[in-house]
mmCIF file of N, CA, C and O in Angstrom:
data_model
loop_
_atom_site.group_PDB
_atom_site.id
_atom_site.type_symbol
_atom_site.label_atom_id
_atom_site.label_comp_id
_atom_site.label_asym_id
_atom_site.label_seq_id
_atom_site.Cartn_x
_atom_site.Cartn_y
_atom_site.Cartn_z
ATOM 1 N N MET A 1 17.732 13.083 -64.980
ATOM 2 C CA MET A 1 18.649 13.908 -65.841
ATOM 3 C C MET A 1 18.423 13.611 -67.133
ATOM 4 O O MET A 1 18.436 12.544 -67.787
ATOM 5 N N SER A 2 18.236 14.675 -68.133
ATOM 6 C CA SER A 2 18.085 14.411 -69.565
ATOM 7 C C SER A 2 19.297 13.677 -70.129
ATOM 8 O O SER A 2 20.349 14.031 -69.850
ATOM 9 N N ASP A 3 19.181 13.151 -71.460
ATOM 10 C CA ASP A 3 19.998 12.762 -72.280
ATOM 11 C C ASP A 3 21.065 13.751 -72.398
ATOM 12 O O ASP A 3 22.502 13.519 -72.524
ATOM 13 N N ARG A 4 20.741 15.159 -72.926
ATOM 14 C CA ARG A 4 21.501 16.130 -73.146
ATOM 15 C C ARG A 4 22.422 16.629 -71.984
ATOM 16 O O ARG A 4 23.645 16.770 -71.833
ATOM 17 N N ARG A 5 21.798 16.544 -70.683
ATOM 18 C CA ARG A 5 22.433 17.078 -69.531
ATOM 19 C C ARG A 5 23.414 15.729 -68.909
ATOM 20 O O ARG A 5 24.490 16.047 -68.545
ATOM 21 N N VAL A 6 23.398 14.369 -69.350
ATOM 22 C CA VAL A 6 24.169 13.451 -69.250
ATOM 23 C C VAL A 6 25.402 13.738 -70.212
ATOM 24 O O VAL A 6 26.354 13.495 -69.551
ATOM 25 N N ARG A 7 25.154 14.065 -71.290
ATOM 26 C CA ARG A 7 26.202 14.354 -72.273
ATOM 27 C C ARG A 7 27.111 15.353 -71.950
ATOM 28 O O ARG A 7 28.394 15.454 -71.996
ATOM 29 N N GLU A 8 26.639 16.383 -71.580
ATOM 30 C CA GLU A 8 27.342 17.465 -70.770
ATOM 31 C C GLU A 8 27.948 17.289 -69.646
ATOM 32 O O GLU A 8 29.420 17.656 -69.593
ATOM 33 N N LEU A 9 27.489 16.582 -68.814
ATOM 34 C CA LEU A 9 28.204 16.098 -67.607
ATOM 35 C C LEU A 9 29.533 15.203 -67.903
ATOM 36 O O LEU A 9 30.328 15.407 -67.247
ATOM 37 N N ALA A 10 29.137 14.218 -69.038
ATOM 38 C CA ALA A 10 30.483 13.354 -69.137
ATOM 39 C C ALA A 10 31.191 14.217 -69.929
ATOM 40 O O ALA A 10 32.408 13.870 -69.583
ATOM 41 N N GLU A 11 31.171 15.448 -70.751
ATOM 42 C CA GLU A 11 32.160 16.198 -71.327
ATOM 43 C C GLU A 11 32.639 17.062 -70.008
ATOM 44 O O GLU A 11 33.962 17.029 -70.100
ATOM 45 N N LEU A 12 32.017 17.418 -69.402
ATOM 46 C CA LEU A 12 32.568 18.178 -68.049
ATOM 47 C C LEU A 12 33.569 17.041 -67.196
ATOM 48 O O LEU A 12 35.012 17.460 -66.965
ATOM 49 N N VAL A 13 33.367 15.912 -67.022
ATOM 50 C CA VAL A 13 34.021 15.076 -66.261
ATOM 51 C C VAL A 13 35.331 14.584 -67.102
ATOM 52 O O VAL A 13 36.400 14.639 -66.481
ATOM 53 N N ARG A 14 35.223 14.406 -68.357
ATOM 54 C CA ARG A 14 36.213 14.444 -69.402
ATOM 55 C C ARG A 14 37.144 15.262 -69.202
ATOM 56 O O ARG A 14 38.609 14.893 -69.285
ATOM 57 N N ARG A 15 36.924 16.410 -69.155
ATOM 58 C CA ARG A 15 38.126 17.956 -68.987
ATOM 59 C C ARG A 15 38.885 17.421 -67.712
ATOM 60 O O ARG A 15 39.870 18.140 -67.693
ATOM 61 N N HIS A 16 38.538 16.841 -66.775
ATOM 62 C CA HIS A 16 39.243 16.423 -65.588
ATOM 63 C C HIS A 16 40.174 15.148 -65.634
ATOM 64 O O HIS A 16 40.405 15.110 -64.481
ATOM 65 N N LEU A 17 40.006 14.507 -66.767
ATOM 66 C CA LEU A 17 40.588 13.108 -66.607
ATOM 67 C C LEU A 17 41.965 13.213 -67.549
ATOM 68 O O LEU A 17 41.845 13.008 -68.897
ATOM 69 N N PRO A 18 42.907 13.875 -67.093
ATOM 70 C CA PRO A 18 44.452 14.007 -67.775
ATOM 71 C C PRO A 18 44.753 12.824 -68.610
ATOM 72 O O PRO A 18 45.310 12.845 -69.660
ATOM 73 N N GLU A 19 44.584 11.652 -68.282
ATOM 74 C CA GLU A 19 45.036 10.441 -68.665
ATOM 75 C C GLU A 19 43.910 9.710 -69.793
ATOM 76 O O GLU A 19 44.289 8.335 -70.068
ATOM 77 N N LEU A 20 42.896 10.101 -69.929
ATOM 78 C CA LEU A 20 41.893 9.611 -70.608
ATOM 79 C C LEU A 20 42.280 9.744 -72.133
ATOM 80 O O LEU A 20 41.986 10.664 -72.775
ATOM 81 N N PRO A 21 42.217 8.527 -72.886
ATOM 82 C CA PRO A 21 42.190 8.722 -74.350
ATOM 83 C C PRO A 21 40.921 9.493 -75.102
ATOM 84 O O PRO A 21 40.034 9.364 -74.315
ATOM 85 N N ALA A 22 41.091 10.179 -75.868
ATOM 86 C CA ALA A 22 40.099 10.549 -76.763
ATOM 87 C C ALA A 22 38.767 9.700 -76.853
ATOM 88 O O ALA A 22 39.222 9.027 -77.404
ATOM 89 N N GLY A 23 37.542 10.112 -76.533
ATOM 90 C CA GLY A 23 36.484 9.234 -76.766
ATOM 91 C C GLY A 23 36.327 7.865 -75.723
ATOM 92 O O GLY A 23 35.694 7.199 -76.318
ATOM 93 N N ALA A 24 37.602 7.899 -74.811
ATOM 94 C CA ALA A 24 37.368 6.609 -74.081
ATOM 95 C C ALA A 24 36.243 6.492 -73.148
ATOM 96 O O ALA A 24 36.077 5.408 -72.333
ATOM 97 N N LEU A 25 35.607 7.833 -72.708
ATOM 98 C CA LEU A 25 34.525 7.483 -71.470
ATOM 99 C C LEU A 25 33.380 7.080 -72.032
ATOM 100 O O LEU A 25 32.484 7.865 -72.497
ATOM 101 N N ARG A 26 33.213 5.493 -72.225
ATOM 102 C CA ARG A 26 32.162 4.907 -72.962
ATOM 103 C C ARG A 26 31.187 4.314 -71.827
ATOM 104 O O ARG A 26 30.109 4.130 -72.213
ATOM 105 N N SER A 27 31.644 4.403 -70.567
ATOM 106 C CA SER A 27 30.819 3.901 -69.613
ATOM 107 C C SER A 27 30.650 4.582 -68.381
ATOM 108 O O SER A 27 31.522 5.047 -67.904
ATOM 109 N N GLU A 28 29.557 4.679 -67.595
ATOM 110 C CA GLU A 28 29.411 5.320 -66.255
ATOM 111 C C GLU A 28 29.932 4.691 -65.248
ATOM 112 O O GLU A 28 30.193 5.338 -64.218
ATOM 113 N N GLU A 29 30.507 3.438 -65.416
ATOM 114 C CA GLU A 29 31.276 2.620 -64.394
ATOM 115 C C GLU A 29 32.736 2.699 -64.730
ATOM 116 O O GLU A 29 33.464 2.122 -63.614
ATOM 117 N N MET A 30 33.276 3.290 -65.576
ATOM 118 C CA MET A 30 34.611 3.271 -65.410
ATOM 119 C C MET A 30 35.388 4.354 -64.428
ATOM 120 O O MET A 30 34.620 5.146 -64.147
ATOM 121 N N ARG A 31 36.195 3.526 -63.872
ATOM 122 C CA ARG A 31 36.766 4.279 -62.526
ATOM 123 C C ARG A 31 37.549 5.490 -63.075
ATOM 124 O O ARG A 31 38.741 5.313 -63.709
ATOM 125 N N LEU A 32 37.239 6.540 -62.595
ATOM 126 C CA LEU A 32 38.056 7.924 -62.719
ATOM 127 C C LEU A 32 39.459 7.856 -62.490
ATOM 128 O O LEU A 32 40.132 8.645 -63.133
ATOM 129 N N ARG A 33 39.467 7.458 -61.163
ATOM 130 C CA ARG A 33 41.033 7.604 -60.653
ATOM 131 C C ARG A 33 41.942 6.853 -61.508
ATOM 132 O O ARG A 33 43.094 7.245 -61.609
ATOM 133 N N ALA A 34 41.385 5.713 -62.379
ATOM 134 C CA ALA A 34 42.713 5.028 -63.408
ATOM 135 C C ALA A 34 42.789 6.033 -64.592
ATOM 136 O O ALA A 34 43.795 5.575 -65.080
ATOM 137 N N PHE A 35 42.189 7.066 -64.895
ATOM 138 C CA PHE A 35 42.571 8.218 -65.850
ATOM 139 C C PHE A 35 42.958 9.178 -65.235
ATOM 140 O O PHE A 35 42.778 10.344 -66.008
ATOM 141 N N GLY A 36 43.415 9.688 -64.229
ATOM 142 C CA GLY A 36 44.210 10.530 -63.723
ATOM 143 C C GLY A 36 43.408 11.721 -62.599
ATOM 144 O O GLY A 36 43.680 12.618 -62.517
ATOM 145 N N LEU A 37 42.100 11.213 -62.327
ATOM 146 C CA LEU A 37 41.261 11.889 -61.483
ATOM 147 C C LEU A 37 41.839 11.703 -59.983
ATOM 148 O O LEU A 37 41.545 10.716 -59.206
ATOM 149 N N ASP A 38 42.569 12.582 -59.559
ATOM 150 C CA ASP A 38 43.031 12.735 -58.033
ATOM 151 C C ASP A 38 42.584 13.593 -57.167
ATOM 152 O O ASP A 38 41.667 14.215 -57.602
ATOM 153 N N SER A 39 42.823 13.595 -55.999
ATOM 154 C CA SER A 39 42.024 14.519 -55.127
ATOM 155 C C SER A 39 41.933 16.192 -55.696
ATOM 156 O O SER A 39 40.669 16.541 -55.560
ATOM 157 N N MET A 40 43.232 16.586 -56.089
ATOM 158 C CA MET A 40 43.148 17.896 -56.529
ATOM 159 C C MET A 40 42.048 18.316 -57.771
ATOM 160 O O MET A 40 41.402 18.995 -57.840
ATOM 161 N N GLY A 41 42.073 17.276 -58.838
ATOM 162 C CA GLY A 41 40.990 17.234 -59.778
ATOM 163 C C GLY A 41 40.038 16.814 -59.128
ATOM 164 O O GLY A 41 38.801 17.274 -60.139
ATOM 165 N N ALA A 42 39.456 15.934 -58.164
ATOM 166 C CA ALA A 42 38.090 16.010 -57.671
ATOM 167 C C ALA A 42 37.507 17.348 -57.186
ATOM 168 O O ALA A 42 36.587 17.780 -57.455
ATOM 169 N N VAL A 43 38.480 18.159 -56.580
ATOM 170 C CA VAL A 43 38.068 19.270 -56.036
ATOM 171 C C VAL A 43 37.804 20.169 -56.975
ATOM 172 O O VAL A 43 36.589 20.890 -57.031
ATOM 173 N N SER A 44 38.668 20.206 -58.241
ATOM 174 C CA SER A 44 38.315 21.170 -59.450
ATOM 175 C C SER A 44 36.796 20.722 -60.059
ATOM 176 O O SER A 44 36.233 21.669 -60.356
ATOM 177 N N LEU A 45 36.852 19.524 -60.180
ATOM 178 C CA LEU A 45 35.546 18.918 -60.694
ATOM 179 C C LEU A 45 34.526 19.383 -59.695
ATOM 180 O O LEU A 45 33.444 19.861 -60.301
ATOM 181 N N LEU A 46 34.685 19.122 -58.734
ATOM 182 C CA LEU A 46 33.366 19.604 -57.650
ATOM 183 C C LEU A 46 33.044 20.965 -57.920
ATOM 184 O O LEU A 46 31.780 21.390 -57.836
ATOM 185 N N ALA A 47 34.169 21.964 -58.089
ATOM 186 C CA ALA A 47 33.771 23.443 -57.972
ATOM 187 C C ALA A 47 32.994 23.613 -59.269
ATOM 188 O O ALA A 47 32.059 24.496 -59.338
ATOM 189 N N GLU A 48 33.651 22.895 -60.216
ATOM 190 C CA GLU A 48 32.726 23.421 -61.596
ATOM 191 C C GLU A 48 31.454 22.637 -61.758
ATOM 192 O O GLU A 48 30.452 23.571 -61.879
ATOM 193 N N LEU A 49 31.477 21.514 -60.906
ATOM 194 C CA LEU A 49 29.926 20.785 -60.707
ATOM 195 C C LEU A 49 28.831 22.163 -60.239
ATOM 196 O O LEU A 49 27.847 22.334 -60.514
ATOM 197 N N GLU A 50 29.480 22.614 -59.185
ATOM 198 C CA GLU A 50 28.571 23.428 -58.173
ATOM 199 C C GLU A 50 28.028 24.473 -58.884
ATOM 200 O O GLU A 50 27.261 25.375 -58.821
ATOM 201 N N SER A 51 29.103 25.170 -59.565
ATOM 202 C CA SER A 51 28.991 26.283 -60.625
ATOM 203 C C SER A 51 28.235 26.106 -61.661
ATOM 204 O O SER A 51 27.061 26.651 -62.073
ATOM 205 N N ILE A 52 28.361 25.323 -62.442
ATOM 206 C CA ILE A 52 27.483 24.869 -63.647
ATOM 207 C C ILE A 52 26.302 24.631 -63.109
ATOM 208 O O ILE A 52 25.141 25.197 -64.061
ATOM 209 N N TYR A 53 26.010 23.730 -62.413
ATOM 210 C CA TYR A 53 24.577 23.013 -62.160
ATOM 211 C C TYR A 53 23.722 23.830 -60.784
ATOM 212 O O TYR A 53 22.794 23.512 -60.423
ATOM 213 N N ASP A 54 24.523 24.835 -60.372
ATOM 214 C CA ASP A 54 24.026 25.561 -59.406
ATOM 215 C C ASP A 54 23.210 24.922 -58.291
ATOM 216 O O ASP A 54 22.441 24.740 -57.633
ATOM 217 N N ALA A 55 24.452 23.840 -57.670
ATOM 218 C CA ALA A 55 24.277 23.038 -57.028
ATOM 219 C C ALA A 55 25.203 22.995 -55.702
ATOM 220 O O ALA A 55 26.274 23.421 -56.105
ATOM 221 N N ARG A 56 25.102 22.477 -54.381
ATOM 222 C CA ARG A 56 26.087 22.475 -53.276
ATOM 223 C C ARG A 56 26.149 21.069 -52.673
ATOM 224 O O ARG A 56 25.152 20.731 -52.300
ATOM 225 N N PHE A 57 26.901 20.528 -53.014
ATOM 226 C CA PHE A 57 27.151 19.434 -52.465
ATOM 227 C C PHE A 57 27.508 18.856 -50.947
ATOM 228 O O PHE A 57 28.611 20.039 -50.593
ATOM 229 N N PRO A 58 26.712 18.697 -50.141
ATOM 230 C CA PRO A 58 26.777 18.744 -48.679
ATOM 231 C C PRO A 58 28.243 18.097 -48.408
ATOM 232 O O PRO A 58 28.707 17.217 -49.027
ATOM 233 N N ASP A 59 28.685 18.576 -47.341
ATOM 234 C CA ASP A 59 30.230 18.140 -46.722
ATOM 235 C C ASP A 59 30.204 16.544 -46.838
ATOM 236 O O ASP A 59 31.250 15.795 -47.249
ATOM 237 N N GLU A 60 29.278 16.050 -46.426
ATOM 238 C CA GLU A 60 29.049 14.425 -45.966
ATOM 239 C C GLU A 60 29.047 13.670 -47.477
ATOM 240 O O GLU A 60 29.291 12.420 -47.566
ATOM 241 N N THR A 61 28.854 14.303 -48.413
ATOM 242 C CA THR A 61 28.825 13.791 -50.003
ATOM 243 C C THR A 61 29.967 13.751 -50.626
ATOM 244 O O THR A 61 30.236 13.329 -51.768
ATOM 245 N N ILE A 62 31.165 14.823 -50.395
ATOM 246 C CA ILE A 62 32.297 15.061 -50.942
ATOM 247 C C ILE A 62 33.632 13.895 -50.301
ATOM 248 O O ILE A 62 33.918 14.063 -49.435
ATOM 249 N N THR A 63 33.083 12.693 -50.822
ATOM 250 C CA THR A 63 34.176 11.575 -50.738
ATOM 251 C C THR A 63 34.521 11.026 -51.865
ATOM 252 O O THR A 63 34.129 10.995 -52.988
ATOM 253 N N PRO A 64 35.815 10.296 -51.774
ATOM 254 C CA PRO A 64 36.298 9.383 -53.059
ATOM 255 C C PRO A 64 34.956 8.536 -53.760
ATOM 256 O O PRO A 64 35.063 8.498 -54.772
ATOM 257 N N GLU A 65 34.037 7.857 -52.944
ATOM 258 C CA GLU A 65 32.814 7.126 -53.470
ATOM 259 C C GLU A 65 32.209 7.919 -54.439
ATOM 260 O O GLU A 65 31.479 7.371 -55.158
ATOM 261 N N THR A 66 31.816 9.397 -54.082
ATOM 262 C CA THR A 66 30.879 10.113 -55.068
ATOM 263 C C THR A 66 31.608 10.225 -56.091
ATOM 264 O O THR A 66 30.972 10.239 -56.961
ATOM 265 N N PHE A 67 33.160 10.477 -56.244
ATOM 266 C CA PHE A 67 33.741 10.736 -57.676
ATOM 267 C C PHE A 67 34.287 9.462 -57.923
ATOM 268 O O PHE A 67 35.663 9.742 -58.843
ATOM 269 N N GLN A 68 33.735 8.442 -57.676
ATOM 270 C CA GLN A 68 34.720 6.953 -58.221
ATOM 271 C C GLN A 68 34.164 7.150 -59.714
ATOM 272 O O GLN A 68 35.193 6.279 -60.321
ATOM 273 N N THR A 69 32.971 7.056 -60.247
ATOM 274 C CA THR A 69 32.889 7.075 -61.645
ATOM 275 C C THR A 69 31.686 7.814 -61.909
ATOM 276 O O THR A 69 31.504 8.688 -61.234
ATOM 277 N N MET A 70 31.556 8.322 -63.283
ATOM 278 C CA MET A 70 30.796 9.234 -63.917
ATOM 279 C C MET A 70 29.336 8.765 -63.188
ATOM 280 O O MET A 70 28.450 9.505 -62.804
ATOM 281 N N GLY A 71 29.025 7.554 -63.091
ATOM 282 C CA GLY A 71 27.613 7.128 -62.629
ATOM 283 C C GLY A 71 27.378 7.677 -61.013
ATOM 284 O O GLY A 71 26.458 7.753 -60.745
ATOM 285 N N THR A 72 28.783 7.580 -60.579
ATOM 286 C CA THR A 72 28.402 7.822 -59.155
ATOM 287 C C THR A 72 28.138 9.319 -58.791
ATOM 288 O O THR A 72 27.566 9.934 -58.331
ATOM 289 N N ILE A 73 28.883 10.041 -59.851
ATOM 290 C CA ILE A 73 28.843 11.407 -59.780
ATOM 291 C C ILE A 73 27.376 11.959 -60.204
ATOM 292 O O ILE A 73 26.733 12.801 -59.785
ATOM 293 N N ARG A 74 26.917 11.470 -61.429
ATOM 294 C CA ARG A 74 25.615 11.687 -61.958
ATOM 295 C C ARG A 74 24.425 11.555 -60.757
ATOM 296 O O ARG A 74 23.623 12.094 -60.773
ATOM 297 N N ALA A 75 24.608 10.476 -60.139
ATOM 298 C CA ALA A 75 23.706 9.718 -59.089
ATOM 299 C C ALA A 75 23.570 10.677 -58.076
ATOM 300 O O ALA A 75 22.462 11.210 -57.637
ATOM 301 N N LYS A 76 24.614 11.429 -57.598
ATOM 302 C CA LYS A 76 24.767 12.280 -56.708
ATOM 303 C C LYS A 76 24.176 13.707 -57.114
ATOM 304 O O LYS A 76 23.569 14.384 -56.329
ATOM 305 N N LEU A 77 24.828 14.019 -57.902
ATOM 306 C CA LEU A 77 24.277 15.301 -58.641
ATOM 307 C C LEU A 77 22.809 15.203 -58.661
ATOM 308 O O LEU A 77 21.972 16.342 -58.498
ATOM 309 N N ALA A 78 22.086 13.966 -59.101
ATOM 310 C CA ALA A 78 20.731 14.122 -59.385
ATOM 311 C C ALA A 78 20.149 14.141 -58.061
ATOM 312 O O ALA A 78 18.837 14.758 -58.055
ATOM 313 N N GLU A 79 20.690 13.569 -56.919
ATOM 314 C CA GLU A 79 19.767 13.495 -55.847
ATOM 315 C C GLU A 79 20.025 14.873 -55.086
ATOM 316 O O GLU A 79 18.850 15.366 -54.714
ATOM 317 N N ILE A 80 20.940 15.513 -55.417
ATOM 318 C CA ILE A 80 21.235 16.918 -54.883
ATOM 319 C C ILE A 80 20.192 18.072 -55.747
ATOM 320 O O ILE A 80 19.379 18.975 -54.952
ATOM 321 N N THR A 81 19.823 17.606 -56.759
ATOM 322 C CA THR A 81 19.246 18.678 -57.514
ATOM 323 C C THR A 81 17.686 18.214 -57.722
ATOM 324 O O THR A 81 17.026 19.014 -58.149
ATOM 325 N N ALA A 82 17.377 17.200 -56.992
ATOM 326 C CA ALA A 82 15.906 16.604 -57.255
ATOM 327 C C ALA A 82 14.708 17.432 -56.632
ATOM 328 O O ALA A 82 13.984 17.579 -57.097
ATOM 329 N N ALA A 83 15.276 18.281 -55.709
ATOM 330 C CA ALA A 83 14.028 19.009 -55.084
ATOM 331 C C ALA A 83 14.081 20.538 -55.710
ATOM 332 O O ALA A 83 13.279 21.495 -55.075
ATOM 333 N N ARG A 84 14.924 20.669 -56.643
ATOM 334 C CA ARG A 84 14.677 21.946 -57.069
ATOM 335 C C ARG A 84 13.695 22.019 -58.520
ATOM 336 O O ARG A 84 13.415 20.926 -58.876
ATOM 337 N N PRO A 85 13.126 23.312 -58.580
ATOM 338 C CA PRO A 85 12.115 23.260 -59.676
ATOM 339 C C PRO A 85 12.846 22.890 -61.087
ATOM 340 O O PRO A 85 13.998 23.464 -61.283
ATOM 341 N N VAL A 86 11.844 22.461 -62.000
ATOM 342 C CA VAL A 86 12.654 22.150 -63.447
ATOM 343 C C VAL A 86 13.210 23.346 -63.864
ATOM 344 O O VAL A 86 14.209 23.035 -64.709
ATOM 345 N N ALA A 87 12.271 24.466 -63.936
ATOM 346 C CA ALA A 87 13.164 25.578 -64.840
ATOM 347 C C ALA A 87 14.470 25.880 -64.195
ATOM 348 O O ALA A 87 15.234 26.180 -65.233
ATOM 349 N N GLN A 88 14.820 25.870 -62.927
ATOM 350 C CA GLN A 88 16.111 25.945 -62.468
ATOM 351 C C GLN A 88 16.945 25.098 -63.270
ATOM 352 O O GLN A 88 18.066 25.263 -63.516
ATOM 353 N N GLU A 89 16.594 23.516 -63.139
ATOM 354 C CA GLU A 89 17.181 22.533 -63.754
ATOM 355 C C GLU A 89 18.025 22.657 -65.033
ATOM 356 O O GLU A 89 18.964 22.411 -65.631
ATOM 357 N N GLU A 90 16.947 23.205 -65.842
ATOM 358 C CA GLU A 90 17.357 23.117 -67.230
ATOM 359 C C GLU A 90 18.111 24.710 -67.897
ATOM 360 O O GLU A 90 17.818 24.699 -68.785
ATOM 361 N N ARG A 91 18.312 25.168 -66.763
ATOM 362 C CA ARG A 91 19.095 26.529 -67.410
ATOM 363 C C ARG A 91 20.564 26.469 -68.153
ATOM 364 O O ARG A 91 20.966 25.316 -67.824
#
């Protein structure tokens, strides 16, 4: 995932963290639950990820572990989109 895409993903994740102070998402390993990502927020984030990245998260990947940190989300999204052609990834 390019640096630009990582920044876009960070901004998307930030919008789903109601308790995150502005500019506080500095590490991919910060626990998102600590900043307000609950199960409803994770479902909303999932829907937005699937829409924006034209990706479908298989049922077995929709777990608390996948949405634990921005790093775990990024890694799972990269895994899901790895088989797609580059042109589709850059949309």
